[in-house]
Amino acid sequence: MNLSRNLLDTADRQPDRVALRAGGTEIDYASFLTAARAVAGALRDLGVEPGDRVGLVSANAPAFPIGFYGALIAGAAVVPMNPMLTEREVTYYLEDSGASAVIALDEVAKAARAAGEAKGLPLLELPAAGPAEGQLAGEPVPEPVERADDDLAVILYTSGTTGQPKGAMLTHHNLDSNARTTVEALIRTTPDDVIMGCLPLFHVFGLTCGLNAAVLSGASLALIARFDPAAVLKIIEEQRVTVFEGVPTMYGALLDTDARADTSSLRTCISGGSALPVEVLHAFEEKFDATILEGYGLSETSPVASFNQPDQERRAGSIGLPVPGMELRIVDDSGADVPVGEVGEIAIRGEGLMAGYYGREEATAESIPDGWFRTGDLAKADEDGYLYIVDRKKQLIIRGGYNVYPREIEEVLYQHSAIAEVAVVGLKHSRLGEEVGAAVSVRSGAEIDVDEVRAFAKEQLAAYKYPRHIWVVDDLPKGPTGKILHREVVPPEDLPVE
């Protein structure tokens, strides 16, 4: 099936029900489908063929869902990108995925336009509310191009601690299955629901559990371009939001804000991305009188893999049990199950598991050596099978809900002429969860200005990635083979991290 078939089915059942809300704009399902068909026609007019990859650069505005489903209708696979990415970063994603065109929200299209021009790719710019009738060239595409279940639908870029970001290949079946799990097993969505769309749609959490789940169930998605706790509370009150989806830092921010609103419409909240502190969970539920379901997933698993589910006992601090269609094990380095209560690595297989990393057969084989995806996350299970995250085997930094990969930042800093060695690490931060820090050593005979180095990194990296805190060390800690030991990097005691 083509994932976009869900949009056609919902628009046929309830054409007049509001699908997308943003600011004062409301778009019903019939208009959503009409606009997506027009985008599909415009892409076809630009030479995009079934199986091609199309970049999508957009903030949370109706342009994203319209561009996303339009590309799917045309039979293309979508490469979603953060609108905060620089031209260098967008160029990398376009090159690595072999994209043949780019869709961009007009107000954030600068980097996409420059990268597209450099690669000779056509750019389709969309206004925030989507294209007006007759605005786009090409004949609208009435029916989705037929795709097989295992055909590529999305390439989501992710990374470990080494090398450049890798594109996780998610199929039409991966995404459809995971959206159905979200709708049927987690939030039990109906057409009467309004889902708060503050998670970025270019991230797998917001894409699957927000956009695709809403389209599948016929619910309404209330979009906000950038998370702001006071603005979110206002939207919950005005739009009578029933489902809130967020990362732990969002829950903490909503607890801390002085803004007040009628949030009595809320019934279910889901949390993912990183561990939700137990005290935050209890305080939020008491203040907002809504149940939080905490779970776990990754880009490579579409993402939902395990969750505290509505019809099961919730255990605070746990990521719950495997969801329907997914299997999780806790294994040792040899791939054998560890005893109950002992720490091992989470391994996953099931309907949401990616087809592999685009163009990287060796990396795919390394991460899925025996049909089970090695997540790099360390956890333990209790006697009832509930899972508890202990630590990350990988050195991933999660800053305000965004994944930051140390190696990518290190490679940029290594381009600075004064830097000999660098180790990028996560620093605890009361509001963001983690902040990005970098310890650097200086080349012999060179002088360094950390403010200048920070500005250098800021030019090359998205705003959420560049290191706010940089400090100079004589030498970085190393193991017997000379490998830098990130876990032993200690920031200065007077470092001004909140």
JSON list of C-alpha atoms in Angstrom, two decimals, residues 293-497:
[
{"chain": "A", "resi": 293, "resn": "LEU", "atom": "CA", "xyz": [1.99, 7.18, 29.07]},
{"chain": "A", "resi": 294, "resn": "GLU", "atom": "CA", "xyz": [5.77, 6.90, 28.84]},
{"chain": "A", "resi": 295, "resn": "GLY", "atom": "CA", "xyz": [7.47, 4.83, 26.17]},
{"chain": "A", "resi": 296, "resn": "TYR", "atom": "CA", "xyz": [10.46, 4.23, 23.99]},
{"chain": "A", "resi": 297, "resn": "GLY", "atom": "CA", "xyz": [11.42, 4.13, 20.35]},
{"chain": "A", "resi": 298, "resn": "LEU", "atom": "CA", "xyz": [13.94, 5.24, 17.77]},
{"chain": "A", "resi": 299, "resn": "SER", "atom": "CA", "xyz": [14.04, 6.54, 14.22]},
{"chain": "A", "resi": 300, "resn": "GLU", "atom": "CA", "xyz": [15.03, 3.03, 13.18]},
{"chain": "A", "resi": 301, "resn": "THR", "atom": "CA", "xyz": [11.81, 1.58, 14.67]},
{"chain": "A", "resi": 302, "resn": "SER", "atom": "CA", "xyz": [9.33, 4.08, 13.18]},
{"chain": "A", "resi": 303, "resn": "PRO", "atom": "CA", "xyz": [9.50, 4.84, 16.28]},
{"chain": "A", "resi": 304, "resn": "VAL", "atom": "CA", "xyz": [7.17, 3.17, 18.82]},
{"chain": "A", "resi": 305, "resn": "ALA", "atom": "CA", "xyz": [8.67, 0.00, 20.30]},
{"chain": "A", "resi": 306, "resn": "SER", "atom": "CA", "xyz": [7.53, -0.19, 23.92]},
{"chain": "A", "resi": 307, "resn": "PHE", "atom": "CA", "xyz": [5.08, 1.79, 26.02]},
{"chain": "A", "resi": 308, "resn": "ASN", "atom": "CA", "xyz": [3.07, 1.91, 29.18]},
{"chain": "A", "resi": 309, "resn": "GLN", "atom": "CA", "xyz": [-0.26, 1.17, 27.54]},
{"chain": "A", "resi": 310, "resn": "PRO", "atom": "CA", "xyz": [-3.75, 2.25, 28.68]},
{"chain": "A", "resi": 311, "resn": "ASP", "atom": "CA", "xyz": [-5.07, -1.24, 29.45]},
{"chain": "A", "resi": 312, "resn": "GLN", "atom": "CA", "xyz": [-1.95, -2.32, 31.35]},
{"chain": "A", "resi": 313, "resn": "GLU", "atom": "CA", "xyz": [-0.47, -1.40, 34.69]},
{"chain": "A", "resi": 314, "resn": "ARG", "atom": "CA", "xyz": [1.69, 1.71, 34.46]},
{"chain": "A", "resi": 315, "resn": "ARG", "atom": "CA", "xyz": [5.02, 1.62, 36.25]},
{"chain": "A", "resi": 316, "resn": "ALA", "atom": "CA", "xyz": [6.66, 4.99, 36.84]},
{"chain": "A", "resi": 317, "resn": "GLY", "atom": "CA", "xyz": [10.20, 5.15, 35.53]},
{"chain": "A", "resi": 318, "resn": "SER", "atom": "CA", "xyz": [9.56, 2.29, 33.11]},
{"chain": "A", "resi": 319, "resn": "ILE", "atom": "CA", "xyz": [9.22, 2.41, 29.32]},
{"chain": "A", "resi": 320, "resn": "GLY", "atom": "CA", "xyz": [6.57, -0.29, 29.63]},
{"chain": "A", "resi": 321, "resn": "LEU", "atom": "CA", "xyz": [6.09, -3.40, 27.55]},
{"chain": "A", "resi": 322, "resn": "PRO", "atom": "CA", "xyz": [6.57, -4.09, 23.83]},
{"chain": "A", "resi": 323, "resn": "VAL", "atom": "CA", "xyz": [3.71, -2.75, 21.73]},
{"chain": "A", "resi": 324, "resn": "PRO", "atom": "CA", "xyz": [1.78, -5.02, 19.32]},
{"chain": "A", "resi": 325, "resn": "GLY", "atom": "CA", "xyz": [3.90, -5.99, 16.35]},
{"chain": "A", "resi": 326, "resn": "MET", "atom": "CA", "xyz": [7.23, -5.34, 18.10]},
{"chain": "A", "resi": 327, "resn": "GLU", "atom": "CA", "xyz": [9.55, -7.55, 20.12]},
{"chain": "A", "resi": 328, "resn": "LEU", "atom": "CA", "xyz": [12.23, -6.38, 22.56]},
{"chain": "A", "resi": 329, "resn": "ARG", "atom": "CA", "xyz": [15.01, -8.33, 24.29]},
{"chain": "A", "resi": 330, "resn": "ILE", "atom": "CA", "xyz": [17.80, -7.40, 26.68]},
{"chain": "A", "resi": 331, "resn": "VAL", "atom": "CA", "xyz": [21.01, -8.99, 25.39]},
{"chain": "A", "resi": 332, "resn": "ASP", "atom": "CA", "xyz": [24.72, -9.20, 26.15]},
{"chain": "A", "resi": 333, "resn": "ASP", "atom": "CA", "xyz": [27.52, -8.51, 23.69]},
{"chain": "A", "resi": 334, "resn": "SER", "atom": "CA", "xyz": [27.13, -12.00, 22.19]},
{"chain": "A", "resi": 335, "resn": "GLY", "atom": "CA", "xyz": [23.41, -11.52, 21.56]},
{"chain": "A", "resi": 336, "resn": "ALA", "atom": "CA", "xyz": [22.27, -13.86, 24.35]},
{"chain": "A", "resi": 337, "resn": "ASP", "atom": "CA", "xyz": [19.46, -12.86, 26.70]},
{"chain": "A", "resi": 338, "resn": "VAL", "atom": "CA", "xyz": [20.62, -11.57, 30.08]},
{"chain": "A", "resi": 339, "resn": "PRO", "atom": "CA", "xyz": [18.91, -12.72, 33.30]},
{"chain": "A", "resi": 340, "resn": "VAL", "atom": "CA", "xyz": [15.98, -10.73, 34.70]},
{"chain": "A", "resi": 341, "resn": "GLY", "atom": "CA", "xyz": [17.18, -7.64, 36.52]},
{"chain": "A", "resi": 342, "resn": "GLU", "atom": "CA", "xyz": [20.59, -7.53, 34.86]},
{"chain": "A", "resi": 343, "resn": "VAL", "atom": "CA", "xyz": [21.67, -4.75, 32.52]},
{"chain": "A", "resi": 344, "resn": "GLY", "atom": "CA", "xyz": [22.11, -5.40, 28.81]},
{"chain": "A", "resi": 345, "resn": "GLU", "atom": "CA", "xyz": [21.51, -3.77, 25.44]},
{"chain": "A", "resi": 346, "resn": "ILE", "atom": "CA", "xyz": [18.01, -3.40, 24.02]},
{"chain": "A", "resi": 347, "resn": "ALA", "atom": "CA", "xyz": [17.53, -5.40, 20.81]},
{"chain": "A", "resi": 348, "resn": "ILE", "atom": "CA", "xyz": [14.39, -4.94, 18.69]},
{"chain": "A", "resi": 349, "resn": "ARG", "atom": "CA", "xyz": [12.64, -6.55, 15.75]},
{"chain": "A", "resi": 350, "resn": "GLY", "atom": "CA", "xyz": [9.14, -6.27, 14.35]},
{"chain": "A", "resi": 351, "resn": "GLU", "atom": "CA", "xyz": [6.86, -4.47, 11.95]},
{"chain": "A", "resi": 352, "resn": "GLY", "atom": "CA", "xyz": [8.33, -1.04, 12.61]},
{"chain": "A", "resi": 353, "resn": "LEU", "atom": "CA", "xyz": [11.97, -2.01, 12.13]},
{"chain": "A", "resi": 354, "resn": "MET", "atom": "CA", "xyz": [13.65, -0.14, 9.30]},
{"chain": "A", "resi": 355, "resn": "ALA", "atom": "CA", "xyz": [14.76, -1.79, 6.08]},
{"chain": "A", "resi": 356, "resn": "GLY", "atom": "CA", "xyz": [18.32, -0.63, 6.82]},
{"chain": "A", "resi": 357, "resn": "TYR", "atom": "CA", "xyz": [20.53, 2.42, 6.40]},
{"chain": "A", "resi": 358, "resn": "TYR", "atom": "CA", "xyz": [20.38, 3.97, 2.94]},
{"chain": "A", "resi": 359, "resn": "GLY", "atom": "CA", "xyz": [23.50, 3.10, 0.95]},
{"chain": "A", "resi": 360, "resn": "ARG", "atom": "CA", "xyz": [25.27, 1.61, 3.97]},
{"chain": "A", "resi": 361, "resn": "GLU", "atom": "CA", "xyz": [25.19, -2.16, 3.87]},
{"chain": "A", "resi": 362, "resn": "GLU", "atom": "CA", "xyz": [28.01, -2.57, 6.38]},
{"chain": "A", "resi": 363, "resn": "ALA", "atom": "CA", "xyz": [26.38, -0.27, 8.93]},
{"chain": "A", "resi": 364, "resn": "THR", "atom": "CA", "xyz": [23.08, -2.10, 8.45]},
{"chain": "A", "resi": 365, "resn": "ALA", "atom": "CA", "xyz": [24.71, -5.49, 9.00]},
{"chain": "A", "resi": 366, "resn": "GLU", "atom": "CA", "xyz": [26.50, -4.21, 12.08]},
{"chain": "A", "resi": 367, "resn": "SER", "atom": "CA", "xyz": [23.32, -2.80, 13.65]},
{"chain": "A", "resi": 368, "resn": "ILE", "atom": "CA", "xyz": [21.09, -5.76, 12.65]},
{"chain": "A", "resi": 369, "resn": "PRO", "atom": "CA", "xyz": [23.47, -8.74, 12.80]},
{"chain": "A", "resi": 370, "resn": "ASP", "atom": "CA", "xyz": [20.83, -11.43, 13.34]},
{"chain": "A", "resi": 371, "resn": "GLY", "atom": "CA", "xyz": [17.48, -9.82, 12.54]},
{"chain": "A", "resi": 372, "resn": "TRP", "atom": "CA", "xyz": [17.51, -7.93, 15.86]},
{"chain": "A", "resi": 373, "resn": "PHE", "atom": "CA", "xyz": [18.40, -4.23, 15.82]},
{"chain": "A", "resi": 374, "resn": "ARG", "atom": "CA", "xyz": [21.01, -3.30, 18.42]},
{"chain": "A", "resi": 375, "resn": "THR", "atom": "CA", "xyz": [19.86, 0.04, 19.81]},
{"chain": "A", "resi": 376, "resn": "GLY", "atom": "CA", "xyz": [22.91, 1.02, 21.81]},
{"chain": "A", "resi": 377, "resn": "ASP", "atom": "CA", "xyz": [20.65, 1.69, 24.81]},
{"chain": "A", "resi": 378, "resn": "LEU", "atom": "CA", "xyz": [21.27, -0.13, 28.06]},
{"chain": "A", "resi": 379, "resn": "ALA", "atom": "CA", "xyz": [18.30, -1.35, 30.08]},
{"chain": "A", "resi": 380, "resn": "LYS", "atom": "CA", "xyz": [17.03, -4.02, 32.43]},
{"chain": "A", "resi": 381, "resn": "ALA", "atom": "CA", "xyz": [13.71, -5.84, 32.72]},
{"chain": "A", "resi": 382, "resn": "ASP", "atom": "CA", "xyz": [11.73, -6.80, 35.81]},
{"chain": "A", "resi": 383, "resn": "GLU", "atom": "CA", "xyz": [10.04, -10.14, 36.39]},
{"chain": "A", "resi": 384, "resn": "ASP", "atom": "CA", "xyz": [6.94, -8.99, 34.50]},
{"chain": "A", "resi": 385, "resn": "GLY", "atom": "CA", "xyz": [8.85, -7.85, 31.44]},
{"chain": "A", "resi": 386, "resn": "TYR", "atom": "CA", "xyz": [8.65, -4.09, 32.10]},
{"chain": "A", "resi": 387, "resn": "LEU", "atom": "CA", "xyz": [11.73, -2.35, 30.75]},
{"chain": "A", "resi": 388, "resn": "TYR", "atom": "CA", "xyz": [13.82, 0.33, 32.47]},
{"chain": "A", "resi": 389, "resn": "ILE", "atom": "CA", "xyz": [16.42, 2.42, 30.64]},
{"chain": "A", "resi": 390, "resn": "VAL", "atom": "CA", "xyz": [19.69, 2.54, 32.55]},
{"chain": "A", "resi": 391, "resn": "ASP", "atom": "CA", "xyz": [22.05, 4.46, 30.27]},
{"chain": "A", "resi": 392, "resn": "ARG", "atom": "CA", "xyz": [23.08, 5.01, 26.68]},
{"chain": "A", "resi": 393, "resn": "LYS", "atom": "CA", "xyz": [25.75, 2.82, 25.25]},
{"chain": "A", "resi": 394, "resn": "LYS", "atom": "CA", "xyz": [26.16, 5.45, 22.59]},
{"chain": "A", "resi": 395, "resn": "GLN", "atom": "CA", "xyz": [27.18, 8.99, 23.46]},
{"chain": "A", "resi": 396, "resn": "LEU", "atom": "CA", "xyz": [24.08, 10.60, 21.98]},
{"chain": "A", "resi": 397, "resn": "ILE", "atom": "CA", "xyz": [23.20, 13.99, 23.47]},
{"chain": "A", "resi": 398, "resn": "ILE", "atom": "CA", "xyz": [19.52, 14.97, 23.67]},
{"chain": "A", "resi": 399, "resn": "ARG", "atom": "CA", "xyz": [19.22, 18.75, 23.88]},
{"chain": "A", "resi": 400, "resn": "GLY", "atom": "CA", "xyz": [15.67, 19.97, 24.37]},
{"chain": "A", "resi": 401, "resn": "GLY", "atom": "CA", "xyz": [14.32, 16.88, 22.64]},
{"chain": "A", "resi": 402, "resn": "TYR", "atom": "CA", "xyz": [16.67, 17.15, 19.64]},
{"chain": "A", "resi": 403, "resn": "ASN", "atom": "CA", "xyz": [19.26, 14.46, 18.98]},
{"chain": "A", "resi": 404, "resn": "VAL", "atom": "CA", "xyz": [22.81, 15.81, 18.83]},
{"chain": "A", "resi": 405, "resn": "TYR", "atom": "CA", "xyz": [25.56, 13.47, 17.67]},
{"chain": "A", "resi": 406, "resn": "PRO", "atom": "CA", "xyz": [29.00, 14.30, 19.12]},
{"chain": "A", "resi": 407, "resn": "ARG", "atom": "CA", "xyz": [30.96, 13.01, 16.17]},
{"chain": "A", "resi": 408, "resn": "GLU", "atom": "CA", "xyz": [29.26, 15.41, 13.75]},
{"chain": "A", "resi": 409, "resn": "ILE", "atom": "CA", "xyz": [30.14, 18.41, 15.94]},
{"chain": "A", "resi": 410, "resn": "GLU", "atom": "CA", "xyz": [33.66, 17.09, 16.45]},
{"chain": "A", "resi": 411, "resn": "GLU", "atom": "CA", "xyz": [34.24, 16.82, 12.73]},
{"chain": "A", "resi": 412, "resn": "VAL", "atom": "CA", "xyz": [33.29, 20.48, 12.32]},
{"chain": "A", "resi": 413, "resn": "LEU", "atom": "CA", "xyz": [35.53, 21.60, 15.19]},
{"chain": "A", "resi": 414, "resn": "TYR", "atom": "CA", "xyz": [38.44, 19.60, 13.81]},
{"chain": "A", "resi": 415, "resn": "GLN", "atom": "CA", "xyz": [38.29, 21.89, 10.78]},
{"chain": "A", "resi": 416, "resn": "HIS", "atom": "CA", "xyz": [39.42, 24.79, 13.01]},
{"chain": "A", "resi": 417, "resn": "SER", "atom": "CA", "xyz": [43.12, 25.47, 12.48]},
{"chain": "A", "resi": 418, "resn": "ALA", "atom": "CA", "xyz": [43.90, 25.92, 16.19]},
{"chain": "A", "resi": 419, "resn": "ILE", "atom": "CA", "xyz": [42.29, 22.72, 17.47]},
{"chain": "A", "resi": 420, "resn": "ALA", "atom": "CA", "xyz": [44.36, 19.58, 17.92]},
{"chain": "A", "resi": 421, "resn": "GLU", "atom": "CA", "xyz": [41.82, 17.30, 19.60]},
{"chain": "A", "resi": 422, "resn": "VAL", "atom": "CA", "xyz": [38.22, 17.63, 20.69]},
{"chain": "A", "resi": 423, "resn": "ALA", "atom": "CA", "xyz": [35.65, 15.69, 22.70]},
{"chain": "A", "resi": 424, "resn": "VAL", "atom": "CA", "xyz": [32.00, 16.73, 22.58]},
{"chain": "A", "resi": 425, "resn": "VAL", "atom": "CA", "xyz": [29.95, 15.70, 25.60]},
{"chain": "A", "resi": 426, "resn": "GLY", "atom": "CA", "xyz": [26.53, 16.29, 27.10]},
{"chain": "A", "resi": 427, "resn": "LEU", "atom": "CA", "xyz": [26.26, 18.58, 30.12]},
{"chain": "A", "resi": 428, "resn": "LYS", "atom": "CA", "xyz": [23.32, 18.32, 32.50]},
{"chain": "A", "resi": 429, "resn": "HIS", "atom": "CA", "xyz": [20.90, 21.23, 32.04]},
{"chain": "A", "resi": 430, "resn": "SER", "atom": "CA", "xyz": [17.87, 21.93, 34.21]},
{"chain": "A", "resi": 431, "resn": "ARG", "atom": "CA", "xyz": [15.62, 23.08, 31.36]},
{"chain": "A", "resi": 432, "resn": "LEU", "atom": "CA", "xyz": [16.97, 21.40, 28.21]},
{"chain": "A", "resi": 433, "resn": "GLY", "atom": "CA", "xyz": [17.94, 18.08, 29.76]},
{"chain": "A", "resi": 434, "resn": "GLU", "atom": "CA", "xyz": [21.41, 18.31, 28.24]},
{"chain": "A", "resi": 435, "resn": "GLU", "atom": "CA", "xyz": [23.54, 21.08, 26.79]},
{"chain": "A", "resi": 436, "resn": "VAL", "atom": "CA", "xyz": [26.35, 20.58, 24.28]},
{"chain": "A", "resi": 437, "resn": "GLY", "atom": "CA", "xyz": [29.89, 21.06, 25.58]},
{"chain": "A", "resi": 438, "resn": "ALA", "atom": "CA", "xyz": [33.30, 20.65, 23.95]},
{"chain": "A", "resi": 439, "resn": "ALA", "atom": "CA", "xyz": [36.71, 20.09, 25.50]},
{"chain": "A", "resi": 440, "resn": "VAL", "atom": "CA", "xyz": [39.50, 21.07, 23.11]},
{"chain": "A", "resi": 441, "resn": "SER", "atom": "CA", "xyz": [43.26, 20.90, 23.10]},
{"chain": "A", "resi": 442, "resn": "VAL", "atom": "CA", "xyz": [45.30, 23.45, 21.15]},
{"chain": "A", "resi": 443, "resn": "ARG", "atom": "CA", "xyz": [47.83, 22.78, 18.41]},
{"chain": "A", "resi": 444, "resn": "SER", "atom": "CA", "xyz": [51.43, 23.50, 19.31]},
{"chain": "A", "resi": 445, "resn": "GLY", "atom": "CA", "xyz": [52.25, 27.15, 18.72]},
{"chain": "A", "resi": 446, "resn": "ALA", "atom": "CA", "xyz": [48.62, 28.12, 18.11]},
{"chain": "A", "resi": 447, "resn": "GLU", "atom": "CA", "xyz": [46.43, 30.47, 20.09]},
{"chain": "A", "resi": 448, "resn": "ILE", "atom": "CA", "xyz": [42.73, 30.00, 20.61]},
{"chain": "A", "resi": 449, "resn": "ASP", "atom": "CA", "xyz": [39.75, 32.20, 21.40]},
{"chain": "A", "resi": 450, "resn": "VAL", "atom": "CA", "xyz": [36.82, 30.07, 22.57]},
{"chain": "A", "resi": 451, "resn": "ASP", "atom": "CA", "xyz": [34.29, 32.73, 21.57]},
{"chain": "A", "resi": 452, "resn": "GLU", "atom": "CA", "xyz": [35.68, 32.66, 18.04]},
{"chain": "A", "resi": 453, "resn": "VAL", "atom": "CA", "xyz": [35.58, 28.85, 18.01]},
{"chain": "A", "resi": 454, "resn": "ARG", "atom": "CA", "xyz": [31.95, 28.93, 19.16]},
{"chain": "A", "resi": 455, "resn": "ALA", "atom": "CA", "xyz": [31.10, 31.36, 16.36]},
{"chain": "A", "resi": 456, "resn": "PHE", "atom": "CA", "xyz": [32.94, 29.13, 13.89]},
{"chain": "A", "resi": 457, "resn": "ALA", "atom": "CA", "xyz": [30.84, 26.13, 14.95]},
{"chain": "A", "resi": 458, "resn": "LYS", "atom": "CA", "xyz": [27.64, 28.19, 14.91]},
{"chain": "A", "resi": 459, "resn": "GLU", "atom": "CA", "xyz": [28.17, 29.01, 11.23]},
{"chain": "A", "resi": 460, "resn": "GLN", "atom": "CA", "xyz": [28.45, 25.33, 10.33]},
{"chain": "A", "resi": 461, "resn": "LEU", "atom": "CA", "xyz": [25.80, 23.75, 12.54]},
{"chain": "A", "resi": 462, "resn": "ALA", "atom": "CA", "xyz": [22.12, 24.10, 13.31]},
{"chain": "A", "resi": 463, "resn": "ALA", "atom": "CA", "xyz": [21.31, 26.27, 16.33]},
{"chain": "A", "resi": 464, "resn": "TYR", "atom": "CA", "xyz": [20.50, 23.32, 18.57]},
{"chain": "A", "resi": 465, "resn": "LYS", "atom": "CA", "xyz": [23.80, 21.56, 17.78]},
{"chain": "A", "resi": 466, "resn": "TYR", "atom": "CA", "xyz": [26.67, 23.98, 18.21]},
{"chain": "A", "resi": 467, "resn": "PRO", "atom": "CA", "xyz": [28.48, 23.83, 21.58]},
{"chain": "A", "resi": 468, "resn": "ARG", "atom": "CA", "xyz": [27.53, 26.67, 23.91]},
{"chain": "A", "resi": 469, "resn": "HIS", "atom": "CA", "xyz": [30.31, 25.70, 26.31]},
{"chain": "A", "resi": 470, "resn": "ILE", "atom": "CA", "xyz": [33.89, 25.23, 25.13]},
{"chain": "A", "resi": 471, "resn": "TRP", "atom": "CA", "xyz": [36.89, 24.84, 27.40]},
{"chain": "A", "resi": 472, "resn": "VAL", "atom": "CA", "xyz": [40.59, 24.29, 26.76]},
{"chain": "A", "resi": 473, "resn": "VAL", "atom": "CA", "xyz": [42.50, 21.34, 28.24]},
{"chain": "A", "resi": 474, "resn": "ASP", "atom": "CA", "xyz": [46.15, 20.34, 28.02]},
{"chain": "A", "resi": 475, "resn": "ASP", "atom": "CA", "xyz": [45.26, 16.78, 27.05]},
{"chain": "A", "resi": 476, "resn": "LEU", "atom": "CA", "xyz": [42.09, 14.74, 26.63]},
{"chain": "A", "resi": 477, "resn": "PRO", "atom": "CA", "xyz": [41.71, 11.47, 28.57]},
{"chain": "A", "resi": 478, "resn": "LYS", "atom": "CA", "xyz": [42.61, 8.42, 26.48]},
{"chain": "A", "resi": 479, "resn": "GLY", "atom": "CA", "xyz": [42.51, 4.65, 26.75]},
{"chain": "A", "resi": 480, "resn": "PRO", "atom": "CA", "xyz": [45.38, 2.27, 26.06]},
{"chain": "A", "resi": 481, "resn": "THR", "atom": "CA", "xyz": [44.78, 2.38, 22.32]},
{"chain": "A", "resi": 482, "resn": "GLY", "atom": "CA", "xyz": [44.80, 6.18, 22.26]},
{"chain": "A", "resi": 483, "resn": "LYS", "atom": "CA", "xyz": [41.01, 6.45, 21.91]},
{"chain": "A", "resi": 484, "resn": "ILE", "atom": "CA", "xyz": [39.56, 9.54, 23.56]},
{"chain": "A", "resi": 485, "resn": "LEU", "atom": "CA", "xyz": [37.47, 8.53, 26.58]},
{"chain": "A", "resi": 486, "resn": "HIS", "atom": "CA", "xyz": [34.43, 10.78, 26.46]},
{"chain": "A", "resi": 487, "resn": "ARG", "atom": "CA", "xyz": [33.09, 9.39, 29.72]},
{"chain": "A", "resi": 488, "resn": "GLU", "atom": "CA", "xyz": [36.14, 10.73, 31.56]},
{"chain": "A", "resi": 489, "resn": "VAL", "atom": "CA", "xyz": [35.88, 14.27, 30.18]},
{"chain": "A", "resi": 490, "resn": "VAL", "atom": "CA", "xyz": [35.13, 16.54, 33.14]},
{"chain": "A", "resi": 491, "resn": "PRO", "atom": "CA", "xyz": [34.01, 20.14, 32.56]},
{"chain": "A", "resi": 492, "resn": "PRO", "atom": "CA", "xyz": [35.44, 22.95, 34.71]},
{"chain": "A", "resi": 493, "resn": "GLU", "atom": "CA", "xyz": [33.68, 23.40, 38.03]},
{"chain": "A", "resi": 494, "resn": "ASP", "atom": "CA", "xyz": [32.90, 27.05, 37.25]},
{"chain": "A", "resi": 495, "resn": "LEU", "atom": "CA", "xyz": [31.27, 26.28, 33.88]},
{"chain": "A", "resi": 496, "resn": "PRO", "atom": "CA", "xyz": [28.00, 28.32, 33.84]},
{"chain": "A", "resi": 497, "resn": "VAL", "atom": "CA", "xyz": [25.58, 25.53, 32.91]}
]
